[in-house]
PDB file of C-alpha atoms in Angstrom:
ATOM      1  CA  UNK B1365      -7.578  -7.162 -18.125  1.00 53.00           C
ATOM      2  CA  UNK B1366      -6.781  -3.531 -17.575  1.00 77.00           C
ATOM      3  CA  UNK B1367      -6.066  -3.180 -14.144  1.00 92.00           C
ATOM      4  CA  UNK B1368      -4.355  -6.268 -11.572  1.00 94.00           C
ATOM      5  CA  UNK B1369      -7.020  -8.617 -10.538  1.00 96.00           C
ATOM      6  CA  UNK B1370      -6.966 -11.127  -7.366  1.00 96.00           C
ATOM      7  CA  UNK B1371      -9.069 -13.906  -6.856  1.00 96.00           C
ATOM      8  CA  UNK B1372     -11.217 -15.035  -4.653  1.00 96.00           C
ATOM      9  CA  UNK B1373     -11.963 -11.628  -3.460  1.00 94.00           C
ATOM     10  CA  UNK B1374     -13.395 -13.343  -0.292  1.00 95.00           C
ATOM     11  CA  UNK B1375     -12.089 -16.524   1.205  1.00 97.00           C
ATOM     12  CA  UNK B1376     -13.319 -18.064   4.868  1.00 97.00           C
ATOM     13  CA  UNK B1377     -11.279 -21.245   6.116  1.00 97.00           C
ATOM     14  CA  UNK B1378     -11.041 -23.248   8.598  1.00 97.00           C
ATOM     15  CA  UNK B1379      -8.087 -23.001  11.171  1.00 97.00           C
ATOM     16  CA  UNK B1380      -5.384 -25.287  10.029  1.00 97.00           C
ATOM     17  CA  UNK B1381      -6.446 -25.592   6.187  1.00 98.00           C
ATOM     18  CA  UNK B1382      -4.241 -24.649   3.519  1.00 98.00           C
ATOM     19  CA  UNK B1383      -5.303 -21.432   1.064  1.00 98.00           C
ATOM     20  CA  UNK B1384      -4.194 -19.962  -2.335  1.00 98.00           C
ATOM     21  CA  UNK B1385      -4.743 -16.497  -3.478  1.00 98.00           C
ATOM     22  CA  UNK B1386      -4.606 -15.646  -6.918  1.00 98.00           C
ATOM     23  CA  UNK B1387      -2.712 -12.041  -8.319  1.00 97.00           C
ATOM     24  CA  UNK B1388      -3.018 -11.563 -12.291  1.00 97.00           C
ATOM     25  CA  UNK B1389      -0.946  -8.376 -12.739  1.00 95.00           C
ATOM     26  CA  UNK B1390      -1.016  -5.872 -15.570  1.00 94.00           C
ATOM     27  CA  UNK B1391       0.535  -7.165 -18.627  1.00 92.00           C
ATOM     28  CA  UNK B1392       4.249  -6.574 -18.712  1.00 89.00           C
ATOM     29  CA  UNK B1393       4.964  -5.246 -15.655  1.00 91.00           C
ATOM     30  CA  UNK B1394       7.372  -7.012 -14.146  1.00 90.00           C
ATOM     31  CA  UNK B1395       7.439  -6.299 -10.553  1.00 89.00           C
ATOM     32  CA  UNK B1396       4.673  -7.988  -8.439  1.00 92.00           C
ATOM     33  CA  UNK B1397       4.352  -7.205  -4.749  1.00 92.00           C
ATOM     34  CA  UNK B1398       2.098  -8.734  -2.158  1.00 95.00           C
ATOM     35  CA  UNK B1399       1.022  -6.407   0.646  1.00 93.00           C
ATOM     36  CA  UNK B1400      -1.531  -7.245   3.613  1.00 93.00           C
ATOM     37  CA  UNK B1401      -3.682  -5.133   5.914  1.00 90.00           C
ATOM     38  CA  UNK B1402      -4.794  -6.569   9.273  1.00 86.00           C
ATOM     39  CA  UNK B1403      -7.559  -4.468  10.969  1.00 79.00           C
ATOM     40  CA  UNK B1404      -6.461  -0.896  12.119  1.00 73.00           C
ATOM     41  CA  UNK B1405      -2.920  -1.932  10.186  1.00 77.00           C
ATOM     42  CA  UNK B1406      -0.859  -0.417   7.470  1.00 78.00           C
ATOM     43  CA  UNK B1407      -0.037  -2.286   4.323  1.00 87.00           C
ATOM     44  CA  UNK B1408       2.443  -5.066   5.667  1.00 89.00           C
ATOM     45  CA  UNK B1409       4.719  -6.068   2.641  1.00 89.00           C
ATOM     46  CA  UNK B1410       5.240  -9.439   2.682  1.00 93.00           C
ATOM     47  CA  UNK B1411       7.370  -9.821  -0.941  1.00 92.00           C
ATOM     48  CA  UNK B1412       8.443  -8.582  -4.161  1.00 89.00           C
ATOM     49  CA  UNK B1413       8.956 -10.371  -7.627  1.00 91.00           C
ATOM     50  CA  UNK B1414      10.664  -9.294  -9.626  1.00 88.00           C
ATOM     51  CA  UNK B1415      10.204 -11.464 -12.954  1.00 89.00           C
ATOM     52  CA  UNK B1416      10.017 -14.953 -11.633  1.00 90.00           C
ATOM     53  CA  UNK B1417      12.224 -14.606  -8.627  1.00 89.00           C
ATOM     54  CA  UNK B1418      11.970 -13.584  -5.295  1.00 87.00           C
ATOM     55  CA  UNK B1419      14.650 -10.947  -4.250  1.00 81.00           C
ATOM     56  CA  UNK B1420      12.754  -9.887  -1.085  1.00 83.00           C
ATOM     57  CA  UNK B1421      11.384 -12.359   1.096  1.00 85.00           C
ATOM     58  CA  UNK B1422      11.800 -10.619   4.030  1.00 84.00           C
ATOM     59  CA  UNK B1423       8.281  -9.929   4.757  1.00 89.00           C
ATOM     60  CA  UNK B1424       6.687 -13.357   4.871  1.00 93.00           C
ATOM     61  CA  UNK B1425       5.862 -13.635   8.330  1.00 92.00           C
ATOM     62  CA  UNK B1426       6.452 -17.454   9.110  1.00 93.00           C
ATOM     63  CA  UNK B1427       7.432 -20.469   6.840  1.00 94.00           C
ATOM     64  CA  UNK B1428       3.763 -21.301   6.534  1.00 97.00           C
ATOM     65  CA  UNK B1429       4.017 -18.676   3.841  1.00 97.00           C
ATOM     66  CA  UNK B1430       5.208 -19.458   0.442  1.00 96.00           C
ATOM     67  CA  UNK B1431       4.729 -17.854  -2.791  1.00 96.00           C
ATOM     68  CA  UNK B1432       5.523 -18.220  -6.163  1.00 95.00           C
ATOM     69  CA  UNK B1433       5.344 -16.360  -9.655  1.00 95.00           C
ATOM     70  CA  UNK B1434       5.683 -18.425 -13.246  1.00 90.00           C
ATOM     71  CA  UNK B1435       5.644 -16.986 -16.493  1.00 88.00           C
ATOM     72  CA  UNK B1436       6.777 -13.479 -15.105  1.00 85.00           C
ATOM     73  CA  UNK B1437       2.704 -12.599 -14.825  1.00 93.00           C
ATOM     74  CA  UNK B1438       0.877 -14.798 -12.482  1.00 96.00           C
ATOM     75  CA  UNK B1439       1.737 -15.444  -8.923  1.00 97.00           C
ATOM     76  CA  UNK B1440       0.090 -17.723  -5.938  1.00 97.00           C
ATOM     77  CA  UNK B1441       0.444 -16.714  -2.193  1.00 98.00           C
ATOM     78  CA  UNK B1442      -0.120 -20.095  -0.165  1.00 98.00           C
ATOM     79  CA  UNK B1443      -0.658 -20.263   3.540  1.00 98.00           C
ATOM     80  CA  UNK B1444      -0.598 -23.447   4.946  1.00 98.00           C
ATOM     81  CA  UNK B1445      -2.066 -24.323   8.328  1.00 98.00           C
ATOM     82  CA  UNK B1446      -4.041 -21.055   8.723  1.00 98.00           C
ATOM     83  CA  UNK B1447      -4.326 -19.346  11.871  1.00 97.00           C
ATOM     84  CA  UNK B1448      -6.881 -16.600  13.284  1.00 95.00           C
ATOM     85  CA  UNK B1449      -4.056 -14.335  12.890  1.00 94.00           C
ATOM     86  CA  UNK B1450      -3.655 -14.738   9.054  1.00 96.00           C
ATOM     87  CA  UNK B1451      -6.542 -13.196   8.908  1.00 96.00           C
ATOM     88  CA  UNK B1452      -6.265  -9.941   6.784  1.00 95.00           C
ATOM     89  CA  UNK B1453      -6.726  -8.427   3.614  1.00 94.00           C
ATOM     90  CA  UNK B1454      -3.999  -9.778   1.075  1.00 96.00           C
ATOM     91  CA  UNK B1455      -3.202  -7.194  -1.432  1.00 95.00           C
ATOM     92  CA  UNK B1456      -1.158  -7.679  -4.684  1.00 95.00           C
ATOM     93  CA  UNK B1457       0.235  -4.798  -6.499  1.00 93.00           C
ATOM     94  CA  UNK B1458       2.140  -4.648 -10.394  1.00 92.00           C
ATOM     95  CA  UNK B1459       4.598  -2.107 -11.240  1.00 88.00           C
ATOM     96  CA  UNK B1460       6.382  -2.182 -15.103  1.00 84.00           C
ATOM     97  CA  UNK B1461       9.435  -1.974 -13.456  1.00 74.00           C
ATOM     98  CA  UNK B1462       9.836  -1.901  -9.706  1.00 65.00           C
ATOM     99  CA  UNK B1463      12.422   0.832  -9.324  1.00 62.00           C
ATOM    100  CA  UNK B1464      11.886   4.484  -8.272  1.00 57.00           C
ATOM    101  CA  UNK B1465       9.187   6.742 -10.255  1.00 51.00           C
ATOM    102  CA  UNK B1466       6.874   3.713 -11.061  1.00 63.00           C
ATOM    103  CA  UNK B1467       3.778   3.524  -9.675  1.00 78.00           C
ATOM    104  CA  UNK B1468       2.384   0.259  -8.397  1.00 85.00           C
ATOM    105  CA  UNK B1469      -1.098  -0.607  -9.077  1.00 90.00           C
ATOM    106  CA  UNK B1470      -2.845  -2.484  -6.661  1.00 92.00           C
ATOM    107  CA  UNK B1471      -5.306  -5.520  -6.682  1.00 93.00           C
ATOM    108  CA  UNK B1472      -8.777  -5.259  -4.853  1.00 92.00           C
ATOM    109  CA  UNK B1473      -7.326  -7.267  -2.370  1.00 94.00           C
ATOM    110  CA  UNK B1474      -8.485 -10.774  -1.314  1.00 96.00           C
ATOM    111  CA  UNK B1475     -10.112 -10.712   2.203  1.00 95.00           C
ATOM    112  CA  UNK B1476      -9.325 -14.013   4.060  1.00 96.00           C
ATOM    113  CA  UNK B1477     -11.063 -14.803   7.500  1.00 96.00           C
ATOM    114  CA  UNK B1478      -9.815 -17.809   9.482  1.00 97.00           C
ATOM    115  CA  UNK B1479     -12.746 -19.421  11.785  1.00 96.00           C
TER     116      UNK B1479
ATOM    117  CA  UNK A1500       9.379  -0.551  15.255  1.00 70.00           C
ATOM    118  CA  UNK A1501       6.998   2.033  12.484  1.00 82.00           C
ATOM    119  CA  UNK A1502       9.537   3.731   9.665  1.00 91.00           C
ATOM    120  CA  UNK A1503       5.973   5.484   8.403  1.00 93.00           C
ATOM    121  CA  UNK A1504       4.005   7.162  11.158  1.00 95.00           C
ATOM    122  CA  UNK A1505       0.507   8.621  10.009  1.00 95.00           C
ATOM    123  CA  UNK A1506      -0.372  10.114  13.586  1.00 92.00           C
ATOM    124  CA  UNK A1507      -4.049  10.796  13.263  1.00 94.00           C
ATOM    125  CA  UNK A1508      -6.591   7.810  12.430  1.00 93.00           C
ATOM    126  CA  UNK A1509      -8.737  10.100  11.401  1.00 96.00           C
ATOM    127  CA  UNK A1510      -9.537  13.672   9.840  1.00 97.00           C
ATOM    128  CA  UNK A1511     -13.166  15.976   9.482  1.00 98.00           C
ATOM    129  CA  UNK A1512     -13.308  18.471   7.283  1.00 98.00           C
ATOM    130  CA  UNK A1513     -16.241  20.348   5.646  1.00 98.00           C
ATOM    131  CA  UNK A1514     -16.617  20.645   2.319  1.00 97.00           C
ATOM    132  CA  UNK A1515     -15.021  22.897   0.463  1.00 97.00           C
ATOM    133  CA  UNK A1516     -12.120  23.595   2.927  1.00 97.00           C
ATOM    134  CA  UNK A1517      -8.400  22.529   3.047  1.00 98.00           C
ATOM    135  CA  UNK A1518      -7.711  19.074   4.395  1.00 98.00           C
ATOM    136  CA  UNK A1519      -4.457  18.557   5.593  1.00 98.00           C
ATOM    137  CA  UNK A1520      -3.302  14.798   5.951  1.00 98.00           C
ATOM    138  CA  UNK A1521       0.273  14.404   7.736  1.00 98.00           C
ATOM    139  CA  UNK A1522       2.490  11.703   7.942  1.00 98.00           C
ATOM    140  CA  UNK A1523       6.236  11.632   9.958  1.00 97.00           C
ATOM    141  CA  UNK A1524       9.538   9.129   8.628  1.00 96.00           C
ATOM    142  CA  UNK A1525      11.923   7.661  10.830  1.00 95.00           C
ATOM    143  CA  UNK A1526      14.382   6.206   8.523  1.00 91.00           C
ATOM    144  CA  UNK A1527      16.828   8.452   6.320  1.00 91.00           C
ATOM    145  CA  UNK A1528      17.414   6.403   3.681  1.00 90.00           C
ATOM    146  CA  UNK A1529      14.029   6.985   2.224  1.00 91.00           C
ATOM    147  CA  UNK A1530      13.999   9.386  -0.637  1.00 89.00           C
ATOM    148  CA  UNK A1531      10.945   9.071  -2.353  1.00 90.00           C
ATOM    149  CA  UNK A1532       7.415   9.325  -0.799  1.00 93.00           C
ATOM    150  CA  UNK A1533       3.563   8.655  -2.552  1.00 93.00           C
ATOM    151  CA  UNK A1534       0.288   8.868  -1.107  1.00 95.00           C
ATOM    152  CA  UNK A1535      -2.309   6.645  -2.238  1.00 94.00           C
ATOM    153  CA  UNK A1536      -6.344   6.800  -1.831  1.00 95.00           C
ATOM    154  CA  UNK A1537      -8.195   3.718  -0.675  1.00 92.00           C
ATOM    155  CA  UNK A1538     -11.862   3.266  -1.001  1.00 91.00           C
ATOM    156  CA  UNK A1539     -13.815   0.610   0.971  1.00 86.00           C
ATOM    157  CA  UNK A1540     -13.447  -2.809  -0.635  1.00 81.00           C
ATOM    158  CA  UNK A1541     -10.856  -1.324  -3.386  1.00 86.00           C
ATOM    159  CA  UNK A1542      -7.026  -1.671  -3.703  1.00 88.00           C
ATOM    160  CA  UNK A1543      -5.299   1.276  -3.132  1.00 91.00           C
ATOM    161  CA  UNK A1544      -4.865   3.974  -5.586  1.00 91.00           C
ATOM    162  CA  UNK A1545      -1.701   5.988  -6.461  1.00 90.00           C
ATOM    163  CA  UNK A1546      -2.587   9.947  -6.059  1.00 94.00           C
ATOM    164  CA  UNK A1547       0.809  11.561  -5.825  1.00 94.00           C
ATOM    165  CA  UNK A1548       4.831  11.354  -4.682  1.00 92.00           C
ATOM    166  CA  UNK A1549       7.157  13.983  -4.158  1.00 94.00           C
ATOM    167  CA  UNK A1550      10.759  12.983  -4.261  1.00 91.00           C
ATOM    168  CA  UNK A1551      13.147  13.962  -1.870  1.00 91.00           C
ATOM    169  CA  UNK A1552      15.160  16.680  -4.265  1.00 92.00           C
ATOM    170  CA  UNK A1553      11.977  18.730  -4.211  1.00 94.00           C
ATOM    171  CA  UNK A1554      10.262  20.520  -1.363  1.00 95.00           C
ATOM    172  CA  UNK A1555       6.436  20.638  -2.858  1.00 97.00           C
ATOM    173  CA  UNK A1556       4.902  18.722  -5.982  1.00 96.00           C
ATOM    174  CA  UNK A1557       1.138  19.937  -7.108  1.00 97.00           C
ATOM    175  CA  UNK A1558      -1.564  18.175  -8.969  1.00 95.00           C
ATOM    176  CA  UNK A1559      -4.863  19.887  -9.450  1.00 97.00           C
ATOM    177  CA  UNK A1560      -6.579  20.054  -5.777  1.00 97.00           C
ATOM    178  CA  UNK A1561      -3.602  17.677  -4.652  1.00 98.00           C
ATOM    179  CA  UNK A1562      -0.233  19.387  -3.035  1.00 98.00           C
ATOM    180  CA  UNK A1563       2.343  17.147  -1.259  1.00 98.00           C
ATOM    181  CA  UNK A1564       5.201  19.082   0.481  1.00 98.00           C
ATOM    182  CA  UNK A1565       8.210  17.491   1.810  1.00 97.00           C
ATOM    183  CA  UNK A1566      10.324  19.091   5.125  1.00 97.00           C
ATOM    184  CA  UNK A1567      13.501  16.631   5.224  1.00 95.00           C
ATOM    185  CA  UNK A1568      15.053  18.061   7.898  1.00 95.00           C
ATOM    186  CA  UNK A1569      11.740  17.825   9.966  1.00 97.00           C
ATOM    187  CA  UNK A1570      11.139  14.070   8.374  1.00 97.00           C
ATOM    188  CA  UNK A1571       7.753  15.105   7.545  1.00 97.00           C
ATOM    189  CA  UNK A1572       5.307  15.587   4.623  1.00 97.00           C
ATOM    190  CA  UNK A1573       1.848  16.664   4.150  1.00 98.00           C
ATOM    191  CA  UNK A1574      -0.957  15.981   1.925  1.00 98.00           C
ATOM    192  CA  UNK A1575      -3.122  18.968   1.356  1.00 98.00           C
ATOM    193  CA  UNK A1576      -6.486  18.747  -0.208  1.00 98.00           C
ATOM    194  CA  UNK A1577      -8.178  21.803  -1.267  1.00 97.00           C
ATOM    195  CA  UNK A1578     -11.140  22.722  -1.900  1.00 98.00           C
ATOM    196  CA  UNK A1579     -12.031  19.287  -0.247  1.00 98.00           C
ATOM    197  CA  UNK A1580     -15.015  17.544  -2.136  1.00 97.00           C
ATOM    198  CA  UNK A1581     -17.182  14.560  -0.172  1.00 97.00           C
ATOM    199  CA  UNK A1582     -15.499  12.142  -2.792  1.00 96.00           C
ATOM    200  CA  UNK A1583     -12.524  12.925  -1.329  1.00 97.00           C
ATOM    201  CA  UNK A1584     -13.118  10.779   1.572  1.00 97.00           C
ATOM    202  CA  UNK A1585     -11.522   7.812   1.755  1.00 96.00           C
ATOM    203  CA  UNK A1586      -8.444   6.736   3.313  1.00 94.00           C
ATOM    204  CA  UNK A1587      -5.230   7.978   2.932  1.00 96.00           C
ATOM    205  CA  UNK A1588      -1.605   6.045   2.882  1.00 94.00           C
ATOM    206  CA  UNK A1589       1.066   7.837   3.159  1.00 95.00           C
ATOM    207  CA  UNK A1590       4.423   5.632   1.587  1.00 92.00           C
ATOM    208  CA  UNK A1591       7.920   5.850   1.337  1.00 91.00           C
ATOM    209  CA  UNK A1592      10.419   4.249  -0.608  1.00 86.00           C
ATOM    210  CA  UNK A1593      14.447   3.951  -0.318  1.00 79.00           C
ATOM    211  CA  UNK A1594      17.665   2.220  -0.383  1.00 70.00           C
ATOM    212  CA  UNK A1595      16.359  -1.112  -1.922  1.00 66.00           C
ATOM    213  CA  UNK A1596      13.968   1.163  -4.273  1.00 66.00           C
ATOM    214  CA  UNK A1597      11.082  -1.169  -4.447  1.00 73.00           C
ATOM    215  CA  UNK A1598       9.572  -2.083  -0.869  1.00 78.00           C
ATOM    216  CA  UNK A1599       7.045   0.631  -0.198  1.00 84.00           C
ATOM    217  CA  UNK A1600       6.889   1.318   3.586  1.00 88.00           C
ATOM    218  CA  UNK A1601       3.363   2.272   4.418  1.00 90.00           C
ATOM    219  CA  UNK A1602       2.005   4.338   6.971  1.00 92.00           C
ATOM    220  CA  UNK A1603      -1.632   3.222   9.129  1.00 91.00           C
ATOM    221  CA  UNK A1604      -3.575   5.404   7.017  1.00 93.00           C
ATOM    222  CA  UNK A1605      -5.489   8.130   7.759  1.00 96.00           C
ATOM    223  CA  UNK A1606      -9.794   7.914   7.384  1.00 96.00           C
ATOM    224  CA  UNK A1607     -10.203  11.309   6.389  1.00 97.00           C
ATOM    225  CA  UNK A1608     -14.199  12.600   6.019  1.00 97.00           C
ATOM    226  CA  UNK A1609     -15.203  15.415   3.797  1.00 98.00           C
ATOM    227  CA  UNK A1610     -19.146  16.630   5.465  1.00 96.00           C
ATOM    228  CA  UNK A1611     -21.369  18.306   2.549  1.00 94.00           C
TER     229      UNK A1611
END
């Protein structure tokens, strides 16, 4: 597709259930970057890809948080063991190179609520 | 401990008028700066950066102007137009070069 897509675009769990979110980034950009917005938040960063590997973990806020990137395109953001306060908007966002001067395009954003 | 302070949640402005979107930086290593535009239910957008060798950067109806000394830049909007509103992220990145640091965002409202 033309722009970076995430899927589902709205996920509700249970408390203590595992989820996935989906990023497909723009073709050939090789910098991936997952953001999230809590209410009345800025964009958290959580990590950056850069290819297949992780550089920048230093966002993830626990180690229920995982995520992963194969192929250099698409990448998974698990949470296991959800709590109420993983809820938020998850945003993924592609650059073609991840340095300075290159924009990053984001995602709609997947909006996860934890009952 | 917020590197990116946007200090007003939110902004009026009637149409046609300047709108003038602000946003403060604590930490000195950053040296490039973007705003982006988000619409309800949308991913950000990217609407303009400035980097830190310049002072102002114009696109259009879009100015950015950058006071290091003060740590502080602006977004000015003008004339503003009612699909202007949205809101509006101010960003920063430096040293590492690829973690933007995002401000709160600011909901600014453009009245016909």
């Amino acid at each position: 597709g033309a722009g970076v897509s995430q899927s589902p675009s709205n996920k509700v769990t249970e408390k203590g259930k595992d989820v996935e979110l989906r990023c497909d980034p723009i073709s050939g950009h090789t910098a991936l970057y997952w953001y999230r917005q809590s209410l009345g938040q800025g964009l958290e960063f959580l990590i950056y890809f850069q290819g297949n590997s992780a550089p920048d973990k230093s966002g993830l806020p626990s180690d229920r948080f995982s995520a992963e990137r194969t192929g250099g395109s698409v990448s998974t953001l698990t949470i296991q063991r959800t709590q109420q306060e993983d809820s938020a908007v998850y945003l993924c966002a592609s650059s073609r190179y991840g340095g300075q001067n290159t924009e990053a395009f984001f995602g709609q954003g997947t909006r996860l609520t934890v009952v | 401990d917020q590197q990116v302070k946007q200090n007003s949640p939110s902004l009026s402005v009637q149409e046609g008028r300047i709108s003038i979107l602000n946003c403060d930086y604590t930490n000195s290593m950053f040296d490039y700066f973007l705003w982006y535009k988000k619409y309800p239910a949308e991913g950000p957008t990217f609407l303009i950066s400035i980097s830190s060798i310049k002072d102002k950067n114009e696109d259009g109806r879009f100015t950015v102007f950058l006071n290091k000394s003060a740590k502080h830049l602006s977004l000015h909007i003008v004339p503003s137009q009612p699909g202007d509103s949205a809101v509006y992220f101010c960003a920063a990145l430096g040293g590492s070069n690829y973690k933007l640091t995002f401000g709160k965002g600011t909901l600014l409202t453009v009245n016909p």
